[in-house]
PDB file of C-alpha atoms in Angstrom:
ATOM      1  CA  MET A1326      83.685  14.079 -19.091  1.00  0.00           C
ATOM      2  CA  ASP A1327      83.134  15.445 -22.448  1.00  0.00           C
ATOM      3  CA  PRO A1328      83.926  13.525 -25.432  1.00  0.00           C
ATOM      4  CA  LEU A1329      86.912  15.514 -26.617  1.00  0.00           C
ATOM      5  CA  SER A1330      88.464  15.406 -22.925  1.00  0.00           C
ATOM      6  CA  LYS A1331      87.903  11.710 -23.335  1.00  0.00           C
ATOM      7  CA  LEU A1332      89.694  11.262 -26.544  1.00  0.00           C
ATOM      8  CA  LEU A1333      92.347  13.201 -25.622  1.00  0.00           C
ATOM      9  CA  GLY A1334      92.916  11.280 -22.861  1.00  0.00           C
ATOM     10  CA  GLY A1335      95.155   8.884 -25.062  1.00  0.00           C
ATOM     11  CA  ILE A1336      97.014  11.554 -26.256  1.00  0.00           C
ATOM     12  CA  ARG A1337      99.631  12.983 -24.005  1.00  0.00           C
ATOM     13  CA  ALA A1338     102.937  15.179 -24.189  1.00  0.00           C
ATOM     14  CA  GLU A1339     104.197  13.031 -21.258  1.00  0.00           C
ATOM     15  CA  GLY A1340     108.140  12.992 -22.119  1.00  0.00           C
ATOM     16  CA  ALA A1341     107.295  15.164 -24.687  1.00  0.00           C
ATOM     17  CA  VAL A1342     110.476  17.288 -26.022  1.00  0.00           C
ATOM     18  CA  LEU A1343     109.841  21.109 -27.003  1.00  0.00           C
ATOM     19  CA  THR A1344     112.011  22.292 -29.788  1.00  0.00           C
ATOM     20  CA  HIS A1345     112.882  26.103 -30.207  1.00  0.00           C
ATOM     21  CA  ALA A1346     114.415  26.086 -34.053  1.00  0.00           C
ATOM     22  CA  VAL A1347     115.927  29.450 -35.539  1.00  0.00           C
ATOM     23  CA  LEU A1348     116.514  29.499 -39.159  1.00  0.00           C
ATOM     24  CA  GLU A1349     118.046  31.407 -41.994  1.00  0.00           C
ATOM     25  CA  ALA A1350     116.892  30.040 -45.244  1.00  0.00           C
ATOM     26  CA  PRO A1351     117.668  27.596 -47.125  1.00  0.00           C
ATOM     27  CA  TRP A1352     116.656  24.914 -44.856  1.00  0.00           C
ATOM     28  CA  THR A1353     114.734  21.559 -44.082  1.00  0.00           C
ATOM     29  CA  ILE A1354     113.371  19.603 -41.516  1.00  0.00           C
ATOM     30  CA  ARG A1355     112.317  16.158 -41.674  1.00  0.00           C
ATOM     31  CA  PHE A1356     110.046  14.749 -38.686  1.00  0.00           C
ATOM     32  CA  ALA A1357     110.944  11.116 -38.002  1.00  0.00           C
ATOM     33  CA  ASP A1358     109.387  10.723 -34.860  1.00  0.00           C
ATOM     34  CA  ARG A1359     106.202   8.784 -36.342  1.00  0.00           C
ATOM     35  CA  ALA A1360     104.244  10.543 -33.419  1.00  0.00           C
ATOM     36  CA  PRO A1361     100.296  10.471 -33.845  1.00  0.00           C
ATOM     37  CA  LEU A1362     100.140  14.349 -34.122  1.00  0.00           C
ATOM     38  CA  THR A1363     103.180  16.856 -34.158  1.00  0.00           C
ATOM     39  CA  MET A1364     102.629  20.504 -33.644  1.00  0.00           C
ATOM     40  CA  MET A1365     104.345  23.638 -34.598  1.00  0.00           C
ATOM     41  CA  THR A1366     103.863  27.230 -33.997  1.00  0.00           C
ATOM     42  CA  VAL A1367     105.673  29.643 -35.857  1.00  0.00           C
ATOM     43  CA  LEU A1368     107.139  32.645 -33.925  1.00  0.00           C
ATOM     44  CA  ARG A1369     108.375  34.567 -37.047  1.00  0.00           C
ATOM     45  CA  GLY A1370     108.894  34.077 -40.801  1.00  0.00           C
ATOM     46  CA  GLY A1371     107.471  30.929 -42.030  1.00  0.00           C
ATOM     47  CA  GLY A1372     107.774  27.516 -44.058  1.00  0.00           C
ATOM     48  CA  THR A1373     106.083  25.154 -46.187  1.00  0.00           C
ATOM     49  CA  LEU A1374     105.009  21.578 -45.065  1.00  0.00           C
ATOM     50  CA  LEU A1375     105.745  19.177 -47.197  1.00  0.00           C
ATOM     51  CA  LEU A1376     103.241  16.021 -46.483  1.00  0.00           C
ATOM     52  CA  PRO A1377     103.952  12.075 -47.564  1.00  0.00           C
ATOM     53  CA  ASP A1378     100.348  12.526 -49.720  1.00  0.00           C
ATOM     54  CA  GLY A1379     102.166  15.368 -51.771  1.00  0.00           C
ATOM     55  CA  THR A1380     100.253  18.141 -49.726  1.00  0.00           C
ATOM     56  CA  GLU A1381     101.757  21.594 -49.685  1.00  0.00           C
ATOM     57  CA  ARG A1382     100.819  24.000 -46.809  1.00  0.00           C
ATOM     58  CA  ARG A1383     102.395  27.180 -46.501  1.00  0.00           C
ATOM     59  CA  ILE A1384     102.491  28.482 -42.445  1.00  0.00           C
ATOM     60  CA  THR A1385     103.699  32.060 -41.605  1.00  0.00           C
ATOM     61  CA  ALA A1386     104.329  34.061 -38.071  1.00  0.00           C
ATOM     62  CA  GLY A1387     101.406  33.042 -35.690  1.00  0.00           C
ATOM     63  CA  ASP A1388     100.081  30.497 -37.365  1.00  0.00           C
ATOM     64  CA  THR A1389     100.156  26.766 -35.334  1.00  0.00           C
ATOM     65  CA  ALA A1390      99.716  23.931 -37.718  1.00  0.00           C
ATOM     66  CA  ILE A1391      99.049  20.097 -36.373  1.00  0.00           C
ATOM     67  CA  VAL A1392     100.137  17.105 -38.660  1.00  0.00           C
ATOM     68  CA  ARG A1393      98.268  14.129 -38.484  1.00  0.00           C
ATOM     69  CA  GLY A1394      99.603  10.730 -39.357  1.00  0.00           C
ATOM     70  CA  CYS A1395     102.904   8.741 -38.247  1.00  0.00           C
ATOM     71  CA  GLU A1396     104.577   9.017 -41.502  1.00  0.00           C
ATOM     72  CA  PRO A1397     107.320  11.373 -41.562  1.00  0.00           C
ATOM     73  CA  PHE A1398     107.197  14.415 -43.085  1.00  0.00           C
ATOM     74  CA  LEU A1399     109.188  17.890 -43.956  1.00  0.00           C
ATOM     75  CA  LEU A1400     109.233  21.258 -42.943  1.00  0.00           C
ATOM     76  CA  ALA A1401     111.115  23.450 -45.431  1.00  0.00           C
ATOM     77  CA  ASP A1402     111.715  27.506 -46.163  1.00  0.00           C
ATOM     78  CA  ARG A1403     110.282  26.645 -49.465  1.00  0.00           C
ATOM     79  CA  ALA A1404     109.198  23.566 -51.384  1.00  0.00           C
ATOM     80  CA  ASP A1405     111.905  24.051 -54.113  1.00  0.00           C
ATOM     81  CA  SER A1406     114.750  24.104 -51.193  1.00  0.00           C
ATOM     82  CA  VAL A1407     114.640  20.252 -51.237  1.00  0.00           C
ATOM     83  CA  ALA A1408     116.314  19.750 -54.266  1.00  0.00           C
ATOM     84  CA  LEU A1409     118.953  22.761 -54.030  1.00  0.00           C
ATOM     85  CA  PRO A1410     121.793  23.126 -51.289  1.00  0.00           C
ATOM     86  CA  HIS A1411     120.376  23.692 -47.912  1.00  0.00           C
ATOM     87  CA  ALA A1412     121.048  23.187 -43.973  1.00  0.00           C
ATOM     88  CA  GLU A1413     119.075  19.885 -43.155  1.00  0.00           C
ATOM     89  CA  TYR A1414     117.532  18.620 -40.075  1.00  0.00           C
ATOM     90  CA  GLU A1415     116.145  15.633 -38.697  1.00  0.00           C
ATOM     91  CA  ILE A1416     114.059  15.512 -35.466  1.00  0.00           C
ATOM     92  CA  ALA A1417     113.456  12.082 -33.822  1.00  0.00           C
ATOM     93  CA  CYS A1418     112.905  13.294 -30.474  1.00  0.00           C
ATOM     94  CA  PHE A1419     111.336  10.228 -29.006  1.00  0.00           C
ATOM     95  CA  THR A1420     114.715   8.178 -30.419  1.00  0.00           C
ATOM     96  CA  GLY A1421     117.361   9.810 -28.901  1.00  0.00           C
ATOM     97  CA  ASP A1422     118.287  12.151 -31.428  1.00  0.00           C
ATOM     98  CA  PRO A1423     121.218  13.984 -30.587  1.00  0.00           C
ATOM     99  CA  VAL A1424     119.587  17.414 -32.043  1.00  0.00           C
ATOM    100  CA  CYS A1425     116.758  17.146 -29.751  1.00  0.00           C
ATOM    101  CA  GLU A1426     119.245  16.841 -26.853  1.00  0.00           C
ATOM    102  CA  ALA A1427     121.106  19.722 -27.912  1.00  0.00           C
ATOM    103  CA  ALA A1428     118.080  21.781 -28.313  1.00  0.00           C
ATOM    104  CA  LEU A1429     117.032  20.959 -24.518  1.00  0.00           C
ATOM    105  CA  GLY A1430     120.683  21.832 -23.177  1.00  0.00           C
ATOM    106  CA  ASP A1431     121.219  24.791 -24.945  1.00  0.00           C
ATOM    107  CA  GLY A1432     117.810  26.337 -25.378  1.00  0.00           C
ATOM    108  CA  GLN A1433     117.460  26.542 -29.060  1.00  0.00           C
ATOM    109  CA  TRP A1434     119.241  25.231 -32.231  1.00  0.00           C
ATOM    110  CA  GLY A1435     119.680  25.934 -35.886  1.00  0.00           C
ATOM    111  CA  ASN A1436     122.057  27.473 -38.344  1.00  0.00           C
ATOM    112  CA  ASP A1437     121.706  31.297 -37.508  1.00  0.00           C
ATOM    113  CA  PRO A1438     120.714  32.393 -34.077  1.00  0.00           C
ATOM    114  CA  ALA A1439     119.385  35.656 -35.518  1.00  0.00           C
ATOM    115  CA  GLY A1440     117.424  33.857 -38.224  1.00  0.00           C
ATOM    116  CA  GLU A1441     114.370  35.270 -39.818  1.00  0.00           C
ATOM    117  CA  THR A1442     112.660  32.196 -39.098  1.00  0.00           C
ATOM    118  CA  ALA A1443     111.820  30.796 -35.521  1.00  0.00           C
ATOM    119  CA  LEU A1444     109.726  27.635 -34.687  1.00  0.00           C
ATOM    120  CA  ILE A1445     108.314  26.091 -31.501  1.00  0.00           C
ATOM    121  CA  VAL A1446     107.719  22.219 -32.258  1.00  0.00           C
ATOM    122  CA  GLY A1447     106.355  19.479 -30.175  1.00  0.00           C
ATOM    123  CA  ALA A1448     105.450  15.913 -30.746  1.00  0.00           C
ATOM    124  CA  TYR A1449     102.891  13.760 -29.016  1.00  0.00           C
ATOM    125  CA  ARG A1450     103.081  10.112 -27.627  1.00  0.00           C
ATOM    126  CA  ALA A1451      99.930   8.261 -27.954  1.00  0.00           C
ATOM    127  CA  SER A1452      98.900   5.205 -25.327  1.00  0.00           C
ATOM    128  CA  GLY A1453      96.365   2.756 -25.956  1.00  0.00           C
ATOM    129  CA  ARG A1454      93.426   3.352 -29.063  1.00  0.00           C
ATOM    130  CA  ARG A1455      91.308   5.760 -27.576  1.00  0.00           C
ATOM    131  CA  HIS A1456      92.776   8.710 -29.334  1.00  0.00           C
ATOM    132  CA  GLU A1457      91.703   6.939 -32.940  1.00  0.00           C
ATOM    133  CA  ARG A1458      88.398   8.345 -33.042  1.00  0.00           C
ATOM    134  CA  LEU A1459      89.718  11.984 -32.784  1.00  0.00           C
ATOM    135  CA  LEU A1460      92.752  11.060 -35.303  1.00  0.00           C
ATOM    136  CA  ARG A1461      89.884  10.295 -37.995  1.00  0.00           C
ATOM    137  CA  ALA A1462      88.054  13.471 -37.572  1.00  0.00           C
ATOM    138  CA  LEU A1463      91.200  15.753 -38.524  1.00  0.00           C
ATOM    139  CA  PRO A1464      92.408  16.289 -41.494  1.00  0.00           C
ATOM    140  CA  PRO A1465      96.305  15.379 -42.807  1.00  0.00           C
ATOM    141  CA  VAL A1466      97.201  19.028 -41.262  1.00  0.00           C
ATOM    142  CA  LEU A1467      94.995  21.895 -39.969  1.00  0.00           C
ATOM    143  CA  VAL A1468      96.115  25.406 -39.009  1.00  0.00           C
ATOM    144  CA  VAL A1469      95.112  27.687 -36.796  1.00  0.00           C
ATOM    145  CA  THR A1470      96.222  31.642 -36.196  1.00  0.00           C
ATOM    146  CA  ASP A1471      97.043  32.829 -33.079  1.00  0.00           C
ATOM    147  CA  ASP A1472      97.443  36.685 -31.991  1.00  0.00           C
ATOM    148  CA  ALA A1473     100.916  38.047 -31.319  1.00  0.00           C
ATOM    149  CA  GLU A1474     100.261  37.955 -27.634  1.00  0.00           C
ATOM    150  CA  THR A1475      99.858  34.264 -27.276  1.00  0.00           C
ATOM    151  CA  CYS A1476     102.834  33.309 -29.783  1.00  0.00           C
ATOM    152  CA  ALA A1477     104.731  35.816 -27.455  1.00  0.00           C
ATOM    153  CA  TRP A1478     103.626  34.409 -24.107  1.00  0.00           C
ATOM    154  CA  MET A1479     104.449  30.886 -25.447  1.00  0.00           C
ATOM    155  CA  ALA A1480     107.746  31.908 -26.904  1.00  0.00           C
ATOM    156  CA  SER A1481     108.581  33.154 -23.326  1.00  0.00           C
ATOM    157  CA  ILE A1482     107.534  29.657 -21.950  1.00  0.00           C
ATOM    158  CA  ALA A1483     109.381  27.724 -24.427  1.00  0.00           C
ATOM    159  CA  ALA A1484     112.238  29.531 -23.729  1.00  0.00           C
ATOM    160  CA  ASP A1485     112.150  28.951 -20.106  1.00  0.00           C
ATOM    161  CA  ALA A1486     111.347  25.048 -20.349  1.00  0.00           C
ATOM    162  CA  THR A1487     114.191  24.392 -22.900  1.00  0.00           C
ATOM    163  CA  ALA A1488     117.131  26.253 -20.425  1.00  0.00           C
ATOM    164  CA  ARG A1489     116.041  22.976 -18.091  1.00  0.00           C
ATOM    165  CA  PRO A1490     115.167  24.751 -14.720  1.00  0.00           C
ATOM    166  CA  ALA A1491     113.665  22.580 -12.019  1.00  0.00           C
ATOM    167  CA  GLY A1492     110.173  20.971 -13.245  1.00  0.00           C
ATOM    168  CA  ALA A1493     111.099  21.984 -16.988  1.00  0.00           C
ATOM    169  CA  GLN A1494     109.726  18.499 -18.305  1.00  0.00           C
ATOM    170  CA  ALA A1495     106.489  19.074 -16.325  1.00  0.00           C
ATOM    171  CA  MET A1496     106.253  22.860 -17.757  1.00  0.00           C
ATOM    172  CA  MET A1497     106.911  21.551 -21.414  1.00  0.00           C
ATOM    173  CA  ASP A1498     104.601  18.661 -21.440  1.00  0.00           C
ATOM    174  CA  ARG A1499     101.648  21.063 -19.678  1.00  0.00           C
ATOM    175  CA  LEU A1500     102.224  23.779 -22.312  1.00  0.00           C
ATOM    176  CA  LEU A1501     101.877  21.214 -24.723  1.00  0.00           C
ATOM    177  CA  ASP A1502      98.719  19.891 -23.712  1.00  0.00           C
ATOM    178  CA  TRP A1503      97.098  23.034 -23.335  1.00  0.00           C
ATOM    179  CA  ALA A1504      98.125  24.415 -26.836  1.00  0.00           C
ATOM    180  CA  LEU A1505      96.909  21.264 -28.204  1.00  0.00           C
ATOM    181  CA  VAL A1506      93.461  21.697 -26.571  1.00  0.00           C
ATOM    182  CA  CYS A1507      93.270  25.361 -27.336  1.00  0.00           C
ATOM    183  CA  THR A1508      93.953  24.855 -31.393  1.00  0.00           C
ATOM    184  CA  LEU A1509      92.190  21.905 -31.608  1.00  0.00           C
ATOM    185  CA  ARG A1510      89.002  23.545 -29.913  1.00  0.00           C
ATOM    186  CA  ASP A1511      89.632  27.002 -32.391  1.00  0.00           C
ATOM    187  CA  TRP A1512      89.924  24.587 -35.423  1.00  0.00           C
ATOM    188  CA  PHE A1513      86.420  22.583 -34.874  1.00  0.00           C
ATOM    189  CA  ASP A1514      84.646  25.709 -33.552  1.00  0.00           C
ATOM    190  CA  GLY A1515      85.554  27.045 -37.284  1.00  0.00           C
ATOM    191  CA  GLN A1516      84.150  23.909 -38.684  1.00  0.00           C
ATOM    192  CA  ASP A1517      80.730  24.761 -37.772  1.00  0.00           C
ATOM    193  CA  THR A1518      78.002  22.167 -38.799  1.00  0.00           C
ATOM    194  CA  ASP A1519      80.767  20.262 -40.210  1.00  0.00           C
ATOM    195  CA  ALA A1520      82.586  19.668 -37.099  1.00  0.00           C
ATOM    196  CA  PRO A1521      82.174  15.963 -35.571  1.00  0.00           C
ATOM    197  CA  GLY A1522      78.724  15.236 -33.560  1.00  0.00           C
ATOM    198  CA  TRP A1523      80.543  14.348 -30.905  1.00  0.00           C
ATOM    199  CA  TYR A1524      82.222  17.790 -30.583  1.00  0.00           C
ATOM    200  CA  ARG A1525      78.793  19.817 -31.221  1.00  0.00           C
ATOM    201  CA  GLY A1526      76.853  17.492 -29.186  1.00  0.00           C
ATOM    202  CA  PRO A1527      77.831  18.467 -25.492  1.00  0.00           C
ATOM    203  CA  ALA A1528      76.582  22.065 -26.087  1.00  0.00           C
ATOM    204  CA  ASP A1529      73.424  20.958 -27.526  1.00  0.00           C
ATOM    205  CA  PRO A1530      70.655  21.507 -24.721  1.00  0.00           C
ATOM    206  CA  VAL A1531      68.961  18.126 -25.557  1.00  0.00           C
ATOM    207  CA  VAL A1532      71.883  15.821 -26.882  1.00  0.00           C
ATOM    208  CA  GLY A1533      74.403  17.167 -24.087  1.00  0.00           C
ATOM    209  CA  PRO A1534      73.045  15.857 -20.713  1.00  0.00           C
ATOM    210  CA  ALA A1535      72.529  12.145 -22.474  1.00  0.00           C
ATOM    211  CA  LEU A1536      76.425  12.338 -23.964  1.00  0.00           C
ATOM    212  CA  GLU A1537      77.332  13.365 -20.204  1.00  0.00           C
ATOM    213  CA  ALA A1538      75.149  10.483 -18.863  1.00  0.00           C
ATOM    214  CA  MET A1539      76.548   7.892 -21.510  1.00  0.00           C
ATOM    215  CA  HIS A1540      80.417   8.771 -21.026  1.00  0.00           C
ATOM    216  CA  SER A1541      79.957   8.878 -17.471  1.00  0.00           C
ATOM    217  CA  HIS A1542      78.405   5.539 -17.350  1.00  0.00           C
ATOM    218  CA  PRO A1543      78.877   3.473 -20.277  1.00  0.00           C
ATOM    219  CA  ALA A1544      78.190   0.081 -18.932  1.00  0.00           C
ATOM    220  CA  ALA A1545      74.349   1.413 -17.637  1.00  0.00           C
ATOM    221  CA  GLY A1546      71.484  -0.314 -19.199  1.00  0.00           C
ATOM    222  CA  TRP A1547      70.558   2.750 -21.236  1.00  0.00           C
ATOM    223  CA  THR A1548      67.601   2.964 -23.017  1.00  0.00           C
ATOM    224  CA  VAL A1549      66.491   5.724 -25.215  1.00  0.00           C
ATOM    225  CA  ALA A1550      63.744   6.277 -22.838  1.00  0.00           C
ATOM    226  CA  THR A1551      66.108   6.849 -19.723  1.00  0.00           C
ATOM    227  CA  LEU A1552      68.180   8.771 -22.158  1.00  0.00           C
ATOM    228  CA  ALA A1553      65.357  11.192 -23.383  1.00  0.00           C
ATOM    229  CA  SER A1554      64.295  11.276 -19.195  1.00  0.00           C
ATOM    230  CA  LYS A1555      68.206  12.808 -18.548  1.00  0.00           C
ATOM    231  CA  ALA A1556      67.021  15.517 -21.696  1.00  0.00           C
ATOM    232  CA  GLY A1557      63.986  16.169 -19.903  1.00  0.00           C
ATOM    233  CA  VAL A1558      61.933  15.574 -23.183  1.00  0.00           C
ATOM    234  CA  SER A1559      60.014  12.868 -25.012  1.00  0.00           C
ATOM    235  CA  ARG A1560      61.250  10.006 -26.684  1.00  0.00           C
ATOM    236  CA  ALA A1561      60.651  11.096 -30.251  1.00  0.00           C
ATOM    237  CA  LEU A1562      61.687  14.499 -29.710  1.00  0.00           C
ATOM    238  CA  PHE A1563      65.226  13.033 -28.070  1.00  0.00           C
ATOM    239  CA  ALA A1564      66.042  10.415 -30.507  1.00  0.00           C
ATOM    240  CA  LYS A1565      65.267  12.826 -33.528  1.00  0.00           C
ATOM    241  CA  ARG A1566      67.169  15.552 -32.460  1.00  0.00           C
ATOM    242  CA  PHE A1567      70.245  12.791 -31.160  1.00  0.00           C
ATOM    243  CA  THR A1568      70.039  11.664 -34.801  1.00  0.00           C
ATOM    244  CA  ASP A1569      70.242  14.887 -36.235  1.00  0.00           C
ATOM    245  CA  VAL A1570      73.022  16.586 -34.088  1.00  0.00           C
ATOM    246  CA  MET A1571      75.352  13.232 -33.904  1.00  0.00           C
ATOM    247  CA  GLY A1572      74.654  11.765 -37.102  1.00  0.00           C
ATOM    248  CA  GLN A1573      73.524   8.038 -35.860  1.00  0.00           C
ATOM    249  CA  SER A1574      70.664   6.899 -33.258  1.00  0.00           C
ATOM    250  CA  PRO A1575      71.651   7.239 -29.165  1.00  0.00           C
ATOM    251  CA  LEU A1576      71.933   3.541 -28.916  1.00  0.00           C
ATOM    252  CA  ALA A1577      74.410   3.432 -32.013  1.00  0.00           C
ATOM    253  CA  TYR A1578      76.322   5.816 -30.427  1.00  0.00           C
ATOM    254  CA  LEU A1579      76.427   4.111 -27.353  1.00  0.00           C
ATOM    255  CA  THR A1580      77.425   1.067 -28.758  1.00  0.00           C
ATOM    256  CA  GLU A1581      80.126   2.793 -30.467  1.00  0.00           C
ATOM    257  CA  CYS A1582      81.139   4.342 -27.155  1.00  0.00           C
ATOM    258  CA  ARG A1583      81.386   0.848 -25.554  1.00  0.00           C
ATOM    259  CA  MET A1584      83.349  -0.757 -28.426  1.00  0.00           C
ATOM    260  CA  ASP A1585      86.004   2.285 -28.125  1.00  0.00           C
ATOM    261  CA  GLU A1586      86.056   1.745 -24.211  1.00  0.00           C
ATOM    262  CA  ALA A1587      86.411  -2.192 -24.986  1.00  0.00           C
ATOM    263  CA  GLU A1588      89.517  -1.769 -27.099  1.00  0.00           C
ATOM    264  CA  GLU A1589      91.179   0.350 -24.148  1.00  0.00           C
ATOM    265  CA  LEU A1590      90.239  -2.465 -21.833  1.00  0.00           C
ATOM    266  CA  LEU A1591      91.198  -5.137 -24.061  1.00  0.00           C
ATOM    267  CA  ALA A1592      94.839  -4.272 -24.138  1.00  0.00           C
ATOM    268  CA  ASP A1593      95.202  -4.769 -20.677  1.00  0.00           C
ATOM    269  CA  ARG A1594      95.660  -8.549 -20.365  1.00  0.00           C
ATOM    270  CA  ASP A1595      95.347  -8.660 -16.822  1.00  0.00           C
ATOM    271  CA  LEU A1596      91.310  -8.030 -17.410  1.00  0.00           C
ATOM    272  CA  THR A1597      89.487 -11.197 -18.666  1.00  0.00           C
ATOM    273  CA  VAL A1598      87.028 -11.043 -21.615  1.00  0.00           C
ATOM    274  CA  ALA A1599      84.404 -11.578 -19.141  1.00  0.00           C
ATOM    275  CA  GLN A1600      85.740  -8.435 -17.019  1.00  0.00           C
ATOM    276  CA  VAL A1601      85.566  -6.225 -20.113  1.00  0.00           C
ATOM    277  CA  ALA A1602      81.937  -7.545 -21.305  1.00  0.00           C
ATOM    278  CA  LYS A1603      80.772  -6.243 -17.418  1.00  0.00           C
ATOM    279  CA  ALA A1604      82.724  -2.831 -17.686  1.00  0.00           C
ATOM    280  CA  VAL A1605      81.140  -2.082 -21.012  1.00  0.00           C
ATOM    281  CA  GLY A1606      77.740  -3.094 -20.271  1.00  0.00           C
ATOM    282  CA  TYR A1607      77.397  -6.544 -21.431  1.00  0.00           C
ATOM    283  CA  ALA A1608      75.884  -9.259 -19.528  1.00  0.00           C
ATOM    284  CA  ASP A1609      78.056 -12.296 -20.370  1.00  0.00           C
ATOM    285  CA  ALA A1610      81.368 -12.717 -22.614  1.00  0.00           C
ATOM    286  CA  PHE A1611      79.355 -14.646 -25.234  1.00  0.00           C
ATOM    287  CA  GLY A1612      77.160 -11.567 -25.902  1.00  0.00           C
ATOM    288  CA  PHE A1613      79.743  -9.157 -26.152  1.00  0.00           C
ATOM    289  CA  SER A1614      81.957 -11.332 -28.226  1.00  0.00           C
ATOM    290  CA  ALA A1615      79.412 -11.335 -30.962  1.00  0.00           C
ATOM    291  CA  ALA A1616      78.607  -7.559 -30.685  1.00  0.00           C
ATOM    292  CA  PHE A1617      82.521  -6.750 -30.810  1.00  0.00           C
ATOM    293  CA  LYS A1618      83.110  -9.165 -33.707  1.00  0.00           C
ATOM    294  CA  ARG A1619      79.928  -7.188 -35.502  1.00  0.00           C
ATOM    295  CA  HIS A1620      81.659  -4.082 -35.001  1.00  0.00           C
ATOM    296  CA  ARG A1621      85.264  -4.441 -35.096  1.00  0.00           C
ATOM    297  CA  GLY A1622      85.254  -7.561 -37.384  1.00  0.00           C
ATOM    298  CA  LEU A1623      87.473  -9.692 -34.499  1.00  0.00           C
ATOM    299  CA  ARG A1624      86.856 -11.483 -31.815  1.00  0.00           C
ATOM    300  CA  PRO A1625      87.698  -9.704 -28.402  1.00  0.00           C
ATOM    301  CA  THR A1626      90.350 -12.637 -27.946  1.00  0.00           C
ATOM    302  CA  ASP A1627      92.021 -12.130 -31.486  1.00  0.00           C
ATOM    303  CA  PHE A1628      91.515  -8.451 -31.681  1.00  0.00           C
ATOM    304  CA  ARG A1629      93.578  -8.412 -27.967  1.00  0.00           C
ATOM    305  CA  GLY A1630      96.244 -10.991 -29.829  1.00  0.00           C
ATOM    306  CA  LYS A1631      96.667  -8.367 -32.572  1.00  0.00           C
ATOM    307  CA  VAL A1632      97.129  -5.497 -30.642  1.00  0.00           C
ATOM    308  CA  ALA A1633      99.750  -7.379 -28.485  1.00  0.00           C
ATOM    309  CA  SER A1634     101.943  -7.943 -31.810  1.00  0.00           C
ATOM    310  CA  PHE A1635     102.290  -4.526 -32.406  1.00  0.00           C
TER     311      PHE A1635
END
């Protein structure tokens, strides 16, 4: 499995609510789901995102924006509408907000069915901690512009899904998952050499085979030599190329992957620390505990207790 697919395994649209808003200015929408990722596509018109850190970002027809972070934020037709009389909405779809229920029942919501702005909005739930590495690679908001044909297709699917036919929830979930993957790929591709190594690495003829091996079998006893053999090059060439592309040595990256996997497994209280240690490539719990504390700042048992308290 490639790294992006693996990281997206912790971000899913299972049970998501897809809303279709049609609005006439002035208006504001407060997003209060505290979802790790919220995505919106502007079908026509536009608005201004107002983030907690003071960032303002204009989005217009054809733009798909992904907002990262669990703090509530606003989308307004204009930034100054917040201080003026306006139609005000709040979306908290994962908490049973009535606006979301109305959207599912009636197909769309807003203050004017013929409004100049139309949006499709979806929020993502998170499971475990696997997704956190992905979130760290993203800015507070990213915007990708889609072509008119893609927007029309999404509008058609959303209209069908929100009318609640058989299979509507699965349709909404899969639409949002598909749209998230496509948007992230487009954005990362646009970053060129600024994209994280784990995104660029799979396409590299030397680094790619090693990444596939490590992600497929993180517990295997990998060495620089065995990883180089997967790439079919010398140890020296492999180590240099891997470090150049990924920004860290092969074994440092392997350890990071193992620690990420360990965090995910430690959340399962049915597994002992010894079982987690073996699953991520350590011969015994003592060695694993020492490595985990060195890299995560907590012993596995303390980390497990911290996760359980949330």
